[in-house]
Coordinates of C-alpha atoms in Angstrom, one line a residue:
X1 CA -53.9 33.0 -0.2
X2 CA -50.3 32.0 -0.9
X3 CA -49.1 35.2 0.9
X4 CA -51.2 34.3 3.9
X5 CA -49.6 30.8 4.0
X6 CA -46.1 32.1 3.7
X7 CA -46.6 34.6 6.5
X8 CA -47.8 31.9 8.9
X9 CA -45.3 31.2 11.7
X10 CA -43.2 28.1 11.4
X11 CA -44.3 25.2 13.4
X12 CA -42.3 24.8 16.6
X13 CA -41.9 21.1 15.9
X14 CA -40.1 21.9 12.7
X15 CA -37.8 24.4 14.5
X16 CA -36.9 21.9 17.1
X17 CA -36.4 18.9 14.8
X18 CA -32.7 18.2 14.2
X19 CA -31.5 18.5 10.6
X20 CA -31.1 15.2 8.7
X21 CA -28.1 14.1 10.7
X22 CA -26.8 10.8 9.6
X23 CA -25.6 8.5 12.2
X24 CA -21.9 8.0 12.0
X25 CA -21.0 5.0 9.9
X26 CA -19.8 2.0 11.9
X27 CA -16.1 1.7 11.7
X28 CA -14.6 -1.1 9.6
X29 CA -11.8 -2.5 11.7
X30 CA -9.1 -4.0 9.5
X31 CA -8.4 -6.7 11.9
X32 CA -12.0 -7.9 11.9
X33 CA -12.2 -7.9 8.1
X34 CA -8.8 -9.7 7.9
X35 CA -10.1 -12.3 10.4
X36 CA -13.1 -13.0 8.2
X37 CA -10.8 -13.3 5.1
X38 CA -8.7 -15.9 7.0
X39 CA -11.8 -18.1 7.4
X40 CA -11.4 -19.1 3.7
X41 CA -8.2 -21.0 3.5
X42 CA -9.2 -22.5 0.1
X43 CA -8.9 -19.0 -1.4
X44 CA -5.5 -18.1 0.2
X45 CA -1.9 -19.0 -0.3
X46 CA -0.1 -21.0 2.5
X47 CA 0.6 -18.8 5.5
X48 CA 4.4 -18.8 4.8
X49 CA 3.7 -17.3 1.3
X50 CA 1.7 -14.3 2.6
X51 CA 3.0 -10.8 2.4
X52 CA 2.4 -7.2 3.6
X53 CA 1.8 -7.4 7.3
X54 CA 1.5 -3.6 7.4
X55 CA -2.0 -3.7 6.0
X56 CA -1.4 -1.1 3.3
X57 CA -3.5 -2.8 0.6
X58 CA -6.3 -3.7 3.0
X59 CA -6.5 -0.1 4.2
X60 CA -6.8 1.2 0.6
X61 CA -9.5 -1.4 -0.2
X62 CA -11.5 -0.6 3.0
X63 CA -11.3 3.1 2.2
X64 CA -13.3 2.3 -0.9
X65 CA -16.2 0.9 1.2
X66 CA -18.8 3.7 1.1
X67 CA -20.3 5.0 4.3
X68 CA -23.7 3.4 3.5
X69 CA -22.1 0.1 2.9
X70 CA -20.2 -0.3 6.2
X71 CA -23.0 -1.7 8.2
X72 CA -23.2 -5.4 7.4
X73 CA -20.0 -5.2 5.2
X74 CA -18.4 -8.3 6.8
X75 CA -21.5 -10.4 6.1
X76 CA -21.5 -9.2 2.5
X77 CA -17.8 -10.0 2.2
X78 CA -18.5 -13.5 3.4
X79 CA -21.3 -14.0 1.0
X80 CA -19.1 -12.6 -1.9
X81 CA -16.4 -15.1 -1.1
X82 CA -18.8 -18.0 -0.9
X83 CA -20.6 -17.0 -4.1
X84 CA -17.3 -16.8 -6.0
X85 CA -15.6 -19.9 -4.5
X86 CA -14.9 -21.7 -7.7
X87 CA -13.6 -18.5 -9.4
X88 CA -11.4 -17.8 -6.4
X89 CA -10.0 -21.3 -6.3
X90 CA -9.2 -21.1 -10.0
X91 CA -7.6 -17.7 -9.6
X92 CA -5.3 -19.0 -6.8
X93 CA -4.5 -22.1 -8.9
X94 CA -3.8 -20.2 -12.1
X95 CA -2.1 -17.1 -10.8
X96 CA -1.2 -17.7 -7.2
X97 CA 2.2 -18.6 -5.6
X98 CA 3.8 -21.5 -7.5
X99 CA 2.0 -20.7 -10.8
X100 CA 3.9 -19.9 -14.0
X101 CA 2.6 -16.3 -14.1
X102 CA 3.6 -15.8 -10.4
X103 CA 7.1 -17.1 -11.1
X104 CA 7.8 -14.0 -13.1
X105 CA 7.0 -11.8 -10.1
X106 CA 3.6 -10.8 -11.2
X107 CA 0.2 -11.3 -9.5
X108 CA 1.8 -10.9 -6.0
X109 CA -1.6 -10.0 -4.4
X110 CA -3.2 -13.3 -5.4
X111 CA -3.6 -15.6 -2.4
X112 CA -3.3 -12.8 0.1
X113 CA -6.2 -12.3 2.6
X114 CA -6.7 -8.7 1.7
X115 CA -7.2 -9.7 -1.9
X116 CA -10.7 -11.0 -1.0
X117 CA -11.6 -7.4 0.0
X118 CA -10.0 -5.9 -3.1
X119 CA -11.9 -8.3 -5.4
X120 CA -15.1 -7.6 -3.6
X121 CA -14.6 -3.9 -4.1
X122 CA -13.6 -4.5 -7.7
X123 CA -16.9 -6.1 -8.3
X124 CA -19.1 -3.8 -6.1
X125 CA -17.5 -0.4 -6.5
X126 CA -14.8 -0.6 -9.1
X127 CA -14.4 3.2 -9.8
X128 CA -14.2 4.0 -6.1
X129 CA -11.5 1.3 -5.6
X130 CA -9.5 2.5 -8.6
X131 CA -9.7 6.2 -7.4
X132 CA -8.6 5.3 -3.8
X133 CA -5.8 3.1 -5.2
X134 CA -4.4 5.7 -7.5
X135 CA -4.3 8.2 -4.7
X136 CA -2.1 6.0 -2.5
X137 CA -0.5 3.1 -4.4
X138 CA 1.1 2.2 -7.7
X139 CA -1.5 0.6 -10.0
X140 CA 0.6 -2.3 -11.4
X141 CA -0.6 -4.8 -8.7
X142 CA -4.2 -3.8 -9.1
X143 CA -3.9 -3.9 -12.9
X144 CA -2.5 -7.5 -12.7
X145 CA -5.2 -8.6 -10.2
X146 CA -7.9 -7.0 -12.4
X147 CA -6.5 -8.9 -15.5
X148 CA -6.4 -12.2 -13.6
X149 CA -9.9 -11.7 -12.1
X150 CA -11.5 -10.5 -15.3
X151 CA -14.1 -8.1 -13.9
X152 CA -17.1 -6.9 -15.8
X153 CA -15.5 -3.4 -16.1
X154 CA -11.9 -2.8 -17.0
X155 CA -10.6 0.2 -15.2
X156 CA -7.0 0.0 -16.2
X157 CA -5.8 2.0 -19.2

């Protein structure tokens, strides 16, 4: 019986059905994500104390957003920032521009809009963020941010 089943012709519907093609992931436009981050002034340094207009750090953080996470990412980023408001305010106060640790040239990412994306990735996909960062950037700024944020998982050596 098994031989008879194997010898049956394949259903035409199966032959015509496309393979499991995934729809392309919606693009994450850096300018759209940055515009969302700018909506949270209580988590950001004053505009005259912001750095890196080239978007290098934001691009690396966004490259750690997995394909299946792209749809609805902006809404999840907004929810993350709102959920962690007190923690973000404390981070900015303790390590942001004008703080004692920042006066030594450390923690330069704190208070920058792209940092909200970096922190969200640090909480959501820490190993992916670290892998992307190590491919493209020196890790000292990420290590400092990780120390100040105090994530569940320490990725620095």
